[in-house]
Tab-separated table of C-alpha atoms and ligand atoms in Angstrom:
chain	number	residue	atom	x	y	z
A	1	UNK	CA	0.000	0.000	0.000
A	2	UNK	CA	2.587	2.535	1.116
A	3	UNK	CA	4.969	1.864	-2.019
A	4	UNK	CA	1.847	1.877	-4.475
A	5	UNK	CA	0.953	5.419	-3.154
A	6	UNK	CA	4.446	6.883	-3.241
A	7	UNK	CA	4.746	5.689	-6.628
A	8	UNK	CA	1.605	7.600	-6.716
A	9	UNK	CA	2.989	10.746	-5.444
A	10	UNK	CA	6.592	10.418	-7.397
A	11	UNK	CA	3.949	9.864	-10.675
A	12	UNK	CA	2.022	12.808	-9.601
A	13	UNK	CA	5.418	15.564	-10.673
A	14	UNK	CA	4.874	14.042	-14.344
A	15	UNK	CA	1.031	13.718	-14.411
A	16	UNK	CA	-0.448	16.192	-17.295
A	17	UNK	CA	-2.572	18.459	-14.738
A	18	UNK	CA	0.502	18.829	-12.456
A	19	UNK	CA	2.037	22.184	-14.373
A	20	UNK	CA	-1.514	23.683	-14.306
A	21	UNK	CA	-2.334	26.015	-11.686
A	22	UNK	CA	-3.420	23.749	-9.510
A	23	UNK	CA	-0.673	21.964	-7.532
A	24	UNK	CA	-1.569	23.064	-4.401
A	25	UNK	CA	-4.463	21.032	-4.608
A	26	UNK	CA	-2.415	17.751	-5.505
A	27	UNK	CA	0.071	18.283	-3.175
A	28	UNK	CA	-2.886	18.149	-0.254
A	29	UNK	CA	-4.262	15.320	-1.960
A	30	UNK	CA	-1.061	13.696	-1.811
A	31	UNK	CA	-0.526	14.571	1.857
A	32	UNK	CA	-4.056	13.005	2.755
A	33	UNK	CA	-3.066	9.976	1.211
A	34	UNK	CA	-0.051	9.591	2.835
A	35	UNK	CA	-1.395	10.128	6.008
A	36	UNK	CA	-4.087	7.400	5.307
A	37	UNK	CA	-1.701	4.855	4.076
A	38	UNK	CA	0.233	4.660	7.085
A	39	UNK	CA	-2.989	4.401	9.373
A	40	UNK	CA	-4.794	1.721	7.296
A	41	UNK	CA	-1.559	-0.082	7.150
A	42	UNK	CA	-0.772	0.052	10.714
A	43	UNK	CA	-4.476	-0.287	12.263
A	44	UNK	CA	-6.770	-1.117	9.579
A	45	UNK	CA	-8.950	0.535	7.455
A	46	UNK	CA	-9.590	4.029	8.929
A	47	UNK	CA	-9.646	2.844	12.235
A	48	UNK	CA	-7.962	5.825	13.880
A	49	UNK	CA	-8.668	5.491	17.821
A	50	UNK	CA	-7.986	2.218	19.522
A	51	UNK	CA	-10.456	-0.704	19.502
A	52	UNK	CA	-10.831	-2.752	22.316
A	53	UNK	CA	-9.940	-6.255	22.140
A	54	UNK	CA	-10.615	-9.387	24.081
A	55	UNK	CA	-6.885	-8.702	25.797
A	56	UNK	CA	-8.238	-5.444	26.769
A	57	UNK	CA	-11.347	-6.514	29.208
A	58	UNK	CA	-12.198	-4.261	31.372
A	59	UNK	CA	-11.760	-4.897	35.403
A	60	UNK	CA	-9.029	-6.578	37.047
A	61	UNK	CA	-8.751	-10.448	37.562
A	62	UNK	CA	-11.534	-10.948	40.074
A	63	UNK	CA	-11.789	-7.509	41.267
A	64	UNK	CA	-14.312	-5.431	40.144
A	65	UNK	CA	-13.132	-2.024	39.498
A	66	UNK	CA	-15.455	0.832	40.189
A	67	UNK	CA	-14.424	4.370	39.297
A	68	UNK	CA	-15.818	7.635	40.691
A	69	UNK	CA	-15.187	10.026	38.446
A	70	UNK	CA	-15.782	13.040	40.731
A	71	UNK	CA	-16.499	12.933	44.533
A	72	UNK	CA	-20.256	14.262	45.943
A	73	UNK	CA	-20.578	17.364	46.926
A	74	UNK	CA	-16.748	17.752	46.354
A	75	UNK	CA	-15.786	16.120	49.612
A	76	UNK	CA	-12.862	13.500	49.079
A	77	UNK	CA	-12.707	10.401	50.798
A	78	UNK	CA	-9.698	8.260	51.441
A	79	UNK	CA	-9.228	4.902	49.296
A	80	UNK	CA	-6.105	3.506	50.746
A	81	UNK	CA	-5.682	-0.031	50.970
A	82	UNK	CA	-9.148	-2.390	50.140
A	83	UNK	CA	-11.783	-0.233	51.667
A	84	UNK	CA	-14.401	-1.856	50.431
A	85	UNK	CA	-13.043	-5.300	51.918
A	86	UNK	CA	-11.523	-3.500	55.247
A	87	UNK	CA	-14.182	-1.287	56.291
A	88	UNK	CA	-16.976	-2.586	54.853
A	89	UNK	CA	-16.604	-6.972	54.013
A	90	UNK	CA	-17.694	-6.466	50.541
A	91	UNK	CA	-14.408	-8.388	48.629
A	92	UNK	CA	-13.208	-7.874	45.753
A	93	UNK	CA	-14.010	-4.162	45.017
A	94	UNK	CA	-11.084	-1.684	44.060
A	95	UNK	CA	-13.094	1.658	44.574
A	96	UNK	CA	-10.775	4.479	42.975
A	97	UNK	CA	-10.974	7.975	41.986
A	98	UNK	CA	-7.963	7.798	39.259
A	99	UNK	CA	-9.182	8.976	35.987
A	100	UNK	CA	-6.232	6.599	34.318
A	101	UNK	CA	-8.257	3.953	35.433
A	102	UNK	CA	-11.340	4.844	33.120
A	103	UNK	CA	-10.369	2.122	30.226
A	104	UNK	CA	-10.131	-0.836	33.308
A	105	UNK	CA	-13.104	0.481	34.909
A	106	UNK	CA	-16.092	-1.414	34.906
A	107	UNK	CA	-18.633	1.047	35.993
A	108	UNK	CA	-18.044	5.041	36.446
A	109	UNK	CA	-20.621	6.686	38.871
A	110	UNK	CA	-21.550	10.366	38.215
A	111	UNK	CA	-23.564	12.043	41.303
A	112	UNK	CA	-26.296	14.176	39.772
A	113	UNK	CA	-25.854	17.440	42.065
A	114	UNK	CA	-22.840	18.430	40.064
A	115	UNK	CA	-24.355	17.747	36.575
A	116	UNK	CA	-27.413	19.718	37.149
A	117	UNK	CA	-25.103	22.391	38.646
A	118	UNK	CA	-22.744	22.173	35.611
A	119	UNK	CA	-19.394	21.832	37.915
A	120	UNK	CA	-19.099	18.480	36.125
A	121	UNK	CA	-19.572	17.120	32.486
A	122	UNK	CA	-19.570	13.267	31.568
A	123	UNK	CA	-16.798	12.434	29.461
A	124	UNK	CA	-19.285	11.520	26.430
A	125	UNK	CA	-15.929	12.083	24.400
A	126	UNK	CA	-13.898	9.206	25.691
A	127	UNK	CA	-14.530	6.106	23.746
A	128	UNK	CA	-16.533	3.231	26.472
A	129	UNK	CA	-15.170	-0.240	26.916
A	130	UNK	CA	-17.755	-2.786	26.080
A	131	UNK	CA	-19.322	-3.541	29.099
A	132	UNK	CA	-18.801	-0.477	31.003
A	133	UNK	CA	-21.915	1.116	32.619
A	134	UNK	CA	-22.603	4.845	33.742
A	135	UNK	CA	-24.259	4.407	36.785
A	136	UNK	CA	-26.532	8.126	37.908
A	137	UNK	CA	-26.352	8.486	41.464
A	138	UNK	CA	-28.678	10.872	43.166
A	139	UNK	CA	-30.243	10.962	46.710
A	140	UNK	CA	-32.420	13.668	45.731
A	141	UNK	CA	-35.991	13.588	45.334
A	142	UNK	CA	-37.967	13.893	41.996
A	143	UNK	CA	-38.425	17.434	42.989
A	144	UNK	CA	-35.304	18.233	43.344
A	145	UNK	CA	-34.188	16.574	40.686
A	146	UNK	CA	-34.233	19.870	38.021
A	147	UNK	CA	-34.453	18.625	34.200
A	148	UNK	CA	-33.234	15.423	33.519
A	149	UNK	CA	-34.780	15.030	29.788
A	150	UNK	CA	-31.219	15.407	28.415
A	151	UNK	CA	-29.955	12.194	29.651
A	152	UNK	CA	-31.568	10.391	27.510
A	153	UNK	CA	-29.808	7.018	27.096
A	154	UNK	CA	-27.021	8.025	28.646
A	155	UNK	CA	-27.107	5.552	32.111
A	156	UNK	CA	-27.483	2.042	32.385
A	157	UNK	CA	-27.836	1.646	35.845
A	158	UNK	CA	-29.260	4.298	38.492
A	159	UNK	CA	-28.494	4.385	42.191
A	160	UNK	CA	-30.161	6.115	44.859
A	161	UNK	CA	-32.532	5.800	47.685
A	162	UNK	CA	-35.504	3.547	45.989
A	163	UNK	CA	-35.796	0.128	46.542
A	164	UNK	CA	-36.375	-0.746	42.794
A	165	UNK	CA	-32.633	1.365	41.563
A	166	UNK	CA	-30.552	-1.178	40.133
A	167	UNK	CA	-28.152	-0.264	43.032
A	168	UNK	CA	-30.759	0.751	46.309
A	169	UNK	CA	-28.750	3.179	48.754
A	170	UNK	CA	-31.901	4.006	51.134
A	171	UNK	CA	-31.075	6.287	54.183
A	172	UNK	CA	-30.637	4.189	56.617
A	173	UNK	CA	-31.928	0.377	57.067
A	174	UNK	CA	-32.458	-2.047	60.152
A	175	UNK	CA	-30.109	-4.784	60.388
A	176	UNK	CA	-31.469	-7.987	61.884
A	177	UNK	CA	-29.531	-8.860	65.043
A	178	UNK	CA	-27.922	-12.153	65.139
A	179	UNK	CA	-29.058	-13.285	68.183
A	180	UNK	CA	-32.488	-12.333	69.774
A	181	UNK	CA	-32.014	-11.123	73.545
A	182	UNK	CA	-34.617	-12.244	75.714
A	183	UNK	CA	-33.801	-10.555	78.572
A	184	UNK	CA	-33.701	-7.131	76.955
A	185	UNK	CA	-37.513	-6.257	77.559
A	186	UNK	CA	-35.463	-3.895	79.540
A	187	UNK	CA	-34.188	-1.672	76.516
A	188	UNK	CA	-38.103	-0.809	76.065
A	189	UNK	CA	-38.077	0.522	79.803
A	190	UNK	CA	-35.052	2.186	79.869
A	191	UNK	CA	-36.398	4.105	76.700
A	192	UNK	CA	-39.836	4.749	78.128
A	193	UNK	CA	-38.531	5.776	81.381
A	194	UNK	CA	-36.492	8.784	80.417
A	195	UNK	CA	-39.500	10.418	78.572
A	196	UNK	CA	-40.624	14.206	79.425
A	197	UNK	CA	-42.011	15.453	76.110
A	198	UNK	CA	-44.515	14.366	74.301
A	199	UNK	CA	-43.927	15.355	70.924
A	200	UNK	CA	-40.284	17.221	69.152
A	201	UNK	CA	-39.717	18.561	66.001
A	202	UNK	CA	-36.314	19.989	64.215
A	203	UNK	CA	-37.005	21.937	61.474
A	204	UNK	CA	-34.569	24.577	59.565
A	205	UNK	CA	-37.004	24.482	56.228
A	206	UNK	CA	-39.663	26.037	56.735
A	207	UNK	CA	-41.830	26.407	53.525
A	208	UNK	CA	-45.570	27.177	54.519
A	209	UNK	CA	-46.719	25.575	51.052
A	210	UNK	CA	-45.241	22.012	52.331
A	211	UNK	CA	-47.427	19.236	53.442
A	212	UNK	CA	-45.517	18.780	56.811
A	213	UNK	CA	-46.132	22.981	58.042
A	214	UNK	CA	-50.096	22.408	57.675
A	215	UNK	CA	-50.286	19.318	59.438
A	216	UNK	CA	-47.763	20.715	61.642
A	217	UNK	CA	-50.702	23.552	62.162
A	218	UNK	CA	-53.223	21.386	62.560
A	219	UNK	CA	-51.532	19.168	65.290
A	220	UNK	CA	-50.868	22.067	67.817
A	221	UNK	CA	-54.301	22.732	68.397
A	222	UNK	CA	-54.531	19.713	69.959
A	223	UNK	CA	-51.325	18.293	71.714
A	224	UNK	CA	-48.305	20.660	72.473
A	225	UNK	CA	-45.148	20.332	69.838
A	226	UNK	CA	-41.484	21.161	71.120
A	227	UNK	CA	-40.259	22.845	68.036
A	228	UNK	CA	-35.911	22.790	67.740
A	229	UNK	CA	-33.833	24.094	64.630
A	230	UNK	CA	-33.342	27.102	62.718
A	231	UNK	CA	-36.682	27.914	61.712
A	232	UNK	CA	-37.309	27.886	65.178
A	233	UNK	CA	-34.089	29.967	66.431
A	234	UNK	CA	-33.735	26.979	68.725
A	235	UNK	CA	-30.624	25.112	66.532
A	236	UNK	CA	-29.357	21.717	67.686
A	237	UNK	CA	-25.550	20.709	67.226
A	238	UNK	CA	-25.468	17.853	66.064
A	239	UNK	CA	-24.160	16.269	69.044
A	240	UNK	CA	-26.855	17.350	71.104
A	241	UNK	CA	-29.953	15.772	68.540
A	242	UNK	CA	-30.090	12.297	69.737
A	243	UNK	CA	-29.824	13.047	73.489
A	244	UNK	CA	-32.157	15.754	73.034
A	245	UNK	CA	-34.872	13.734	71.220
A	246	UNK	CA	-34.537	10.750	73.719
A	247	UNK	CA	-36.889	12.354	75.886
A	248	UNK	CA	-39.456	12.651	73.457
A	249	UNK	CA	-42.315	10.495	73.120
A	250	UNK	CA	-42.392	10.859	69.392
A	251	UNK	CA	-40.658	12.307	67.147
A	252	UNK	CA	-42.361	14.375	63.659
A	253	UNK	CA	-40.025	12.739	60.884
A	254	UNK	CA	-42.325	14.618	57.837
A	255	UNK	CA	-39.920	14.602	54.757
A	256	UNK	CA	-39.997	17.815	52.753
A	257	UNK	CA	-40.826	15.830	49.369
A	258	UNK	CA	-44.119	13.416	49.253
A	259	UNK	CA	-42.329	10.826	46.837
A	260	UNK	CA	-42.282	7.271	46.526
A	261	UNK	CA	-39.588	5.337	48.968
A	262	UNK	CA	-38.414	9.075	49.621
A	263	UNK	CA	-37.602	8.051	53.713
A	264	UNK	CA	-34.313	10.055	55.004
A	265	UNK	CA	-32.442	10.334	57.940
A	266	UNK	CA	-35.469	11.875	59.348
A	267	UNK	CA	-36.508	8.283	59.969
A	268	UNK	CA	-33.483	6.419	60.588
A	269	UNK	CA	-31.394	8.668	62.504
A	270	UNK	CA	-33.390	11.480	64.466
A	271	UNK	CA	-36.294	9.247	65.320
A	272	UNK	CA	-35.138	5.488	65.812
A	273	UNK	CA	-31.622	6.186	66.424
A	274	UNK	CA	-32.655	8.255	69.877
A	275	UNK	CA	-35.511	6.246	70.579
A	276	UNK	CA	-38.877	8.494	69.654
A	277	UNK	CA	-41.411	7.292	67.823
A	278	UNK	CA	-41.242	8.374	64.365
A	279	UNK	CA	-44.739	9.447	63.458
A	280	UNK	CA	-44.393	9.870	59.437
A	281	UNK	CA	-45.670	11.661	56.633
A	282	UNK	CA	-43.552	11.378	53.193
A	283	UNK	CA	-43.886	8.167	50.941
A	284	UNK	CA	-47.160	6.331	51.681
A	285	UNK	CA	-48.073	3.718	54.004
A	286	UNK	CA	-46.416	0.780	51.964
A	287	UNK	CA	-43.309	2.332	51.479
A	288	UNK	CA	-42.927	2.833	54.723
A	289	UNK	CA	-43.979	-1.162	55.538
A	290	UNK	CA	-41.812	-2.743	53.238
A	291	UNK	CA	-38.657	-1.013	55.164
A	292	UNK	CA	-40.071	-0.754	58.930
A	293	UNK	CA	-41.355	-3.320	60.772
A	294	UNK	CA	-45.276	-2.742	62.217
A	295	UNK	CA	-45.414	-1.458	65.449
A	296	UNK	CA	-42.032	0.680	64.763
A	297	UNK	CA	-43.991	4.211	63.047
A	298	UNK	CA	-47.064	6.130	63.173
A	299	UNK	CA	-48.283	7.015	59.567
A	300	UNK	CA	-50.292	9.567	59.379
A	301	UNK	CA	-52.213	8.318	56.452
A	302	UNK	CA	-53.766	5.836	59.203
A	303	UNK	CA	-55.866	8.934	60.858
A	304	UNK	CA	-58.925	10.336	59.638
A	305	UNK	CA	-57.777	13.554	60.391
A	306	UNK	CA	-54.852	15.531	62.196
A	307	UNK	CA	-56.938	15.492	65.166
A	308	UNK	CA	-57.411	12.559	66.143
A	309	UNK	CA	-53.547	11.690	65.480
A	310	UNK	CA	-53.061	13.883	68.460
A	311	UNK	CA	-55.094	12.645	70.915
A	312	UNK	CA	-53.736	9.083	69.445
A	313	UNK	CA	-50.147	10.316	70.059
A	314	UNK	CA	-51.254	11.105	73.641
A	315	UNK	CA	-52.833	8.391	74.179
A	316	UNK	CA	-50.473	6.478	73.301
A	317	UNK	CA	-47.732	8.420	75.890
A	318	UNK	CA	-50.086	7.501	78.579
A	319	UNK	CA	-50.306	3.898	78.546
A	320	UNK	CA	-46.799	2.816	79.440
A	321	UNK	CA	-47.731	-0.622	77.921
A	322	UNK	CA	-48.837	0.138	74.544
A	323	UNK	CA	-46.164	2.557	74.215
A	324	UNK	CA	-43.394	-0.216	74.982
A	325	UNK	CA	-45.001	-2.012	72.262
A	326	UNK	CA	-43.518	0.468	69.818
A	327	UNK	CA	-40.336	-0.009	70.837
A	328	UNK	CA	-40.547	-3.970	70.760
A	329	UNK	CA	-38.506	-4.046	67.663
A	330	UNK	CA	-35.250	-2.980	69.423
A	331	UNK	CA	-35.258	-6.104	70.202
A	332	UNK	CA	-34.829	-7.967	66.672
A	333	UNK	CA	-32.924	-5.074	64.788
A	334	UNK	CA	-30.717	-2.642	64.878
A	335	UNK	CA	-30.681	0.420	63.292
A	336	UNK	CA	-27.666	1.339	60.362
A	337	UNK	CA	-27.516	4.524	59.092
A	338	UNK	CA	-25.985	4.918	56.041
A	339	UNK	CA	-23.744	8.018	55.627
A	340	UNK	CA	-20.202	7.110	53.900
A	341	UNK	CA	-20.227	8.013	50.022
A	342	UNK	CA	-17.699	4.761	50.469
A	343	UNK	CA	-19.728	2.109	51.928
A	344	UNK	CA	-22.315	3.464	49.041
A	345	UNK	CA	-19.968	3.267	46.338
A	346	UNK	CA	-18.760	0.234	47.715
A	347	UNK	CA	-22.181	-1.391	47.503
A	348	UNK	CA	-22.294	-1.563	43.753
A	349	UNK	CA	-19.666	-4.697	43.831
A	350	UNK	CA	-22.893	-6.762	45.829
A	351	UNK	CA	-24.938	-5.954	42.789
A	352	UNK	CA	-22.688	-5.814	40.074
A	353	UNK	CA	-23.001	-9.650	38.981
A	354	UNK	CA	-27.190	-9.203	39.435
A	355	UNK	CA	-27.984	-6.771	37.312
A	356	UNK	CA	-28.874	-6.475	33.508
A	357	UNK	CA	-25.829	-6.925	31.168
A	358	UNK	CA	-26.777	-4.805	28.770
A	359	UNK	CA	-29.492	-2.168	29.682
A	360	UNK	CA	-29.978	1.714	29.298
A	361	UNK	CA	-32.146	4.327	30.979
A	362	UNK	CA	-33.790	5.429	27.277
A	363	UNK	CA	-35.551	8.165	29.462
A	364	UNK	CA	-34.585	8.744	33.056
A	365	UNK	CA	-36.428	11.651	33.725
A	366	UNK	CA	-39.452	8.967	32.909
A	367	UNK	CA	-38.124	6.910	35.537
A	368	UNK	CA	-36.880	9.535	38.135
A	369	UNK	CA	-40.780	10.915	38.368
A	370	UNK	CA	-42.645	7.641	37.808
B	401	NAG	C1	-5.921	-5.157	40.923
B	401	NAG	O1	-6.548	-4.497	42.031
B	401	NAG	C2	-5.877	-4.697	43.255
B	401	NAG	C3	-6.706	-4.081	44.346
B	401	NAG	O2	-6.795	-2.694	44.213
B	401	NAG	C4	-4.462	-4.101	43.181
B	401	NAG	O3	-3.786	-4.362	44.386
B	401	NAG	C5	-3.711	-4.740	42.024
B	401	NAG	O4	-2.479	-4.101	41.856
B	401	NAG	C6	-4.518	-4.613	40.731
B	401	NAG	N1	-3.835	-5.359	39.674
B	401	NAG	C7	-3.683	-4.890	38.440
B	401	NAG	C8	-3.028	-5.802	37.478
B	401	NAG	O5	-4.076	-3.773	38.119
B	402	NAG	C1	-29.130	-8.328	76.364
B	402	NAG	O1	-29.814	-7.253	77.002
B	402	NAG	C2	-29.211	-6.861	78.253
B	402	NAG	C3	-30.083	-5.814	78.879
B	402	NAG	O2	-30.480	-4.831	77.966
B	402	NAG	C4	-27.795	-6.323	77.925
B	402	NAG	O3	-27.157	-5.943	79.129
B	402	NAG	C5	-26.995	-7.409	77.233
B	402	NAG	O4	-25.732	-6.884	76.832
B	402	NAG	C6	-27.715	-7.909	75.992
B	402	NAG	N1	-26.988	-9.012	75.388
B	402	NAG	C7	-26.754	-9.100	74.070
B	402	NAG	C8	-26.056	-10.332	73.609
B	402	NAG	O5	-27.097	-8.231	73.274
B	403	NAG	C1	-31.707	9.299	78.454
B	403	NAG	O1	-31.345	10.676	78.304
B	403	NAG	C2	-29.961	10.971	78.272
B	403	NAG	C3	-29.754	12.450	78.074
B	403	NAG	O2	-30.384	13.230	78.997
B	403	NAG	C4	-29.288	10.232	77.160
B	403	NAG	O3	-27.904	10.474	77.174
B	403	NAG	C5	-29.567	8.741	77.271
B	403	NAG	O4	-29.025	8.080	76.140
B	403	NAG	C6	-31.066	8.490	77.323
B	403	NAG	N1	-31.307	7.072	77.502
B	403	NAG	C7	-32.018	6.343	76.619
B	403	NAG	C8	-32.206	4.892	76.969
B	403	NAG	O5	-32.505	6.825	75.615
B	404	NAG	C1	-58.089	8.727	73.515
B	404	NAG	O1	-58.674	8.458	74.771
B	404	NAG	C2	-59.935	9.082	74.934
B	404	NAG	C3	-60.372	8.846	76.366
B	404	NAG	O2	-60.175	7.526	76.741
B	404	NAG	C4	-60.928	8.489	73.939
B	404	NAG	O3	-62.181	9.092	74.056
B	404	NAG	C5	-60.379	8.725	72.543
B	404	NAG	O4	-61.228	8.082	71.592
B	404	NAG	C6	-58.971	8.183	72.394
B	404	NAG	N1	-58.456	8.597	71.095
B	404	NAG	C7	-57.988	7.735	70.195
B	404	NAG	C8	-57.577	8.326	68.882
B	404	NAG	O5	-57.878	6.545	70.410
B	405	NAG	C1	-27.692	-11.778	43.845
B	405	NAG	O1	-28.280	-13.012	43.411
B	405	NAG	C2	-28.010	-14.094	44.274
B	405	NAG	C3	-28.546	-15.369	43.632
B	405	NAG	O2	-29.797	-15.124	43.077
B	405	NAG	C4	-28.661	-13.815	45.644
B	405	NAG	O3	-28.367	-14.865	46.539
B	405	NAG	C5	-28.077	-12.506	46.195
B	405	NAG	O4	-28.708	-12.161	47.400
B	405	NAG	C6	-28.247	-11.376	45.186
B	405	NAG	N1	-27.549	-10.217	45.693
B	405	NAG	C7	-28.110	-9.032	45.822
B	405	NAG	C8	-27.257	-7.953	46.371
B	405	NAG	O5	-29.262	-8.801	45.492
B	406	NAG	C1	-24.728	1.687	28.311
B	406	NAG	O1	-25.460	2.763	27.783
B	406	NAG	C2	-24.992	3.213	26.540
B	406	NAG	C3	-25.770	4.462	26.186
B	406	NAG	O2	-25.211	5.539	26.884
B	406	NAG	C4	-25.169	2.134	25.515
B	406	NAG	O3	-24.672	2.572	24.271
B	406	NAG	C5	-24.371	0.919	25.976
B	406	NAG	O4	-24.623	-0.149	25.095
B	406	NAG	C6	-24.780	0.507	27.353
B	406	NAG	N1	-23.823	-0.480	27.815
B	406	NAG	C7	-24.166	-1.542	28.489
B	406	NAG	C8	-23.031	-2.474	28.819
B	406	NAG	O5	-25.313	-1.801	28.825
């Protein structure tokens, strides 16, 4: 090929147009197939960038290499040694945030706050292994989601807080204890017995158009509510939330976004972590049940009206018995918060080897709001 074409180009000084006034034109022409002639002949026909080959499969023996191409909310976290394996016993996951790693990696996770921001772009101009998903991680409800109609097939798998994401991250979760403690009818006491309040609140959002202010309304005109946070001028550090809320009764864990599976730390954390009883209002009733044992919450979709939920909730703080009962579930489980951008990362290795081979989210705003 190469000595055909510069036979080509030594014929092209004796070819009849060449003394015209156009040899510019040749000698371009000439370049271009120069320049072709020593791709095609060293990678095939026009194949400029690299192809992937069988050699070339992505990952790394049995470790599956996940690659987070820019950290949440900007906030770096350290991944020394096998995290995954050393602070979380999920083998054979290298977690990284090396860039050079993108043609090894088998799945690259984009958070959605910086995309909709615009501090970060996917790298739609790097050329994807076979195999290699995008995976859109948000914890963000639908709401809060902005536009997503321009990505479009751009994901294969999504992460974030719903149960039915191809990699779940929910808020928290309870964790069924190994053994069940029979003499422990005692944690229910020691919880009941250090309660003063009836019913605590910590708000800093106060929007008066959100579900959770009316009912919030409603509810003081029949039992009293102890209101903390910014809204209120009465902030909490955060080391003072849990010991704070332990002598509450119950605790108001409304979510600022009605959506479905939408349960936050409101839940997990500020209620069942200090030992209130969450009474809820967010995702509906069966969310709520397919997470939280019976017994555990107070929906408020189970009243007829705000009304009687109050004179339920006091009620309730009155009979020492039936009020233990909500707390029977310390007993079985314990509850995990989930916090560490690691651990969550680190959970995609567990369902890595479950999930669709070959899928993509053709319209995720579709999915995001259905
Ligand atoms: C594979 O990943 C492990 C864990 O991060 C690392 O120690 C090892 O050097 C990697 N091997 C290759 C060939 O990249
Ligand atoms: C069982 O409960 C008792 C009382 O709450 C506690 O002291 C003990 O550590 C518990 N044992 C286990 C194995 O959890
Ligand atoms: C009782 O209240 C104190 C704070 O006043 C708290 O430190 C402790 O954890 C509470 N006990 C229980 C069982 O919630
Ligand atoms: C609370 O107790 C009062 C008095 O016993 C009763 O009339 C009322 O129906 C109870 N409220 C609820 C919601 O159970
Ligand atoms: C993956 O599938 C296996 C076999 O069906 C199952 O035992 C395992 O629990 C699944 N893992 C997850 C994280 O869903
Ligand atoms: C991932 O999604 C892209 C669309 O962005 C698609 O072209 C590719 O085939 C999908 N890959 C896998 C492995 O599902």
């Amino acid at each position: 090929m190469e000595l055909h074409l510069t036979e080509k180009a030594v014929s092209v000084e004796t070819c009849s147009f060449c003394h015209k006034k156009k040899p510019f034109v040749f000698i371009c022409l000439v370049t271009l197939l120069l320049f072709l002639s020593y791709h095609i002949s060293k990678q095939g026909w026009l194949q400029v960038e690299p192809l992937y080959t069988n050699q070339d499969t992505i990952g790394n023996g049995s470790f599956l290499t996940i690659l987070v191409w820019y950290w949440p909310f900007g906030y770096r976290y350290p991944l020394e040694g096998d995290v995954c394996k050393d602070q979380y016993h999920i083998p054979g996951c290298r977690l990284t945030d090396q860039r050079s790693l993108y043609h090894q990696a088998n799945a690259v996770v984009f958070h959605h706050r910086e995309l909709q921001q615009r501090l970060q772009v996917l790298p739609l101009n790097l050329l994807r292994p076979p195999h290699q998903k995008r995976i859109w991680v948000s914890l963000e409800s639908p709401e809060n989601s902005g536009d997503l109609s321009h990505y479009s097939n751009v994901f294969n798998w999504t992460m974030t807080y719903r149960r039915d994401a191809d990699i779940p991250i929910p808020y928290g979760e309870l964790i069924r204890k190994q053994a069940v403690n029979s003499s422990s009818d005692s944690i229910e006491d020691s919880i009941t017995q250090n309660k003063s309040k009836l019913v605590c609140w910590v708000v800093s959002n106060y929007n008066a158009r959100h579900r959770r202010i009316q009912v919030y309304k409603s509810l003081i005109k029949t039992i009293p509510v102890e209101v903390y946070g910014k809204w209120n001028k009465r902030p909490l550090a955060s080391a003072n939330l849990l010991p704070t809320m332990s002598h509450c009764y119950f605790y108001l864990s409304f979510e600022n976004s009605l959506s479905k599976d939408y349960i936050t730390e409101k839940l997990w954390h500020n209620a069942y972590m200090s030992g209130a009883v969450p009474v809820v209002l967010g995702a509906s009733l069966e969310d709520y049940k397919a997470v939280a044992p019976p017994n555990s919450f107070i929906h408020i979709d189970d009243f007829a009206s705000v009304e009687e939920l109050g004179s339920y909730l006091r009620n309730l703080s009155q009979n020492q018995q039936k009020y233990a009962s909500y707390q029977a579930w310390r007993r079985d489980y314990k509850v995990k918060c989930l916090w560490s951008w690691v651990e969550r990362f680190c959970r995609i290795c567990l369902h890595h080897h479950n999930l669709s081979a070959q899928t993509v989210y053709q319209d995720l705003q579709a999915w995001v709001t259905g």
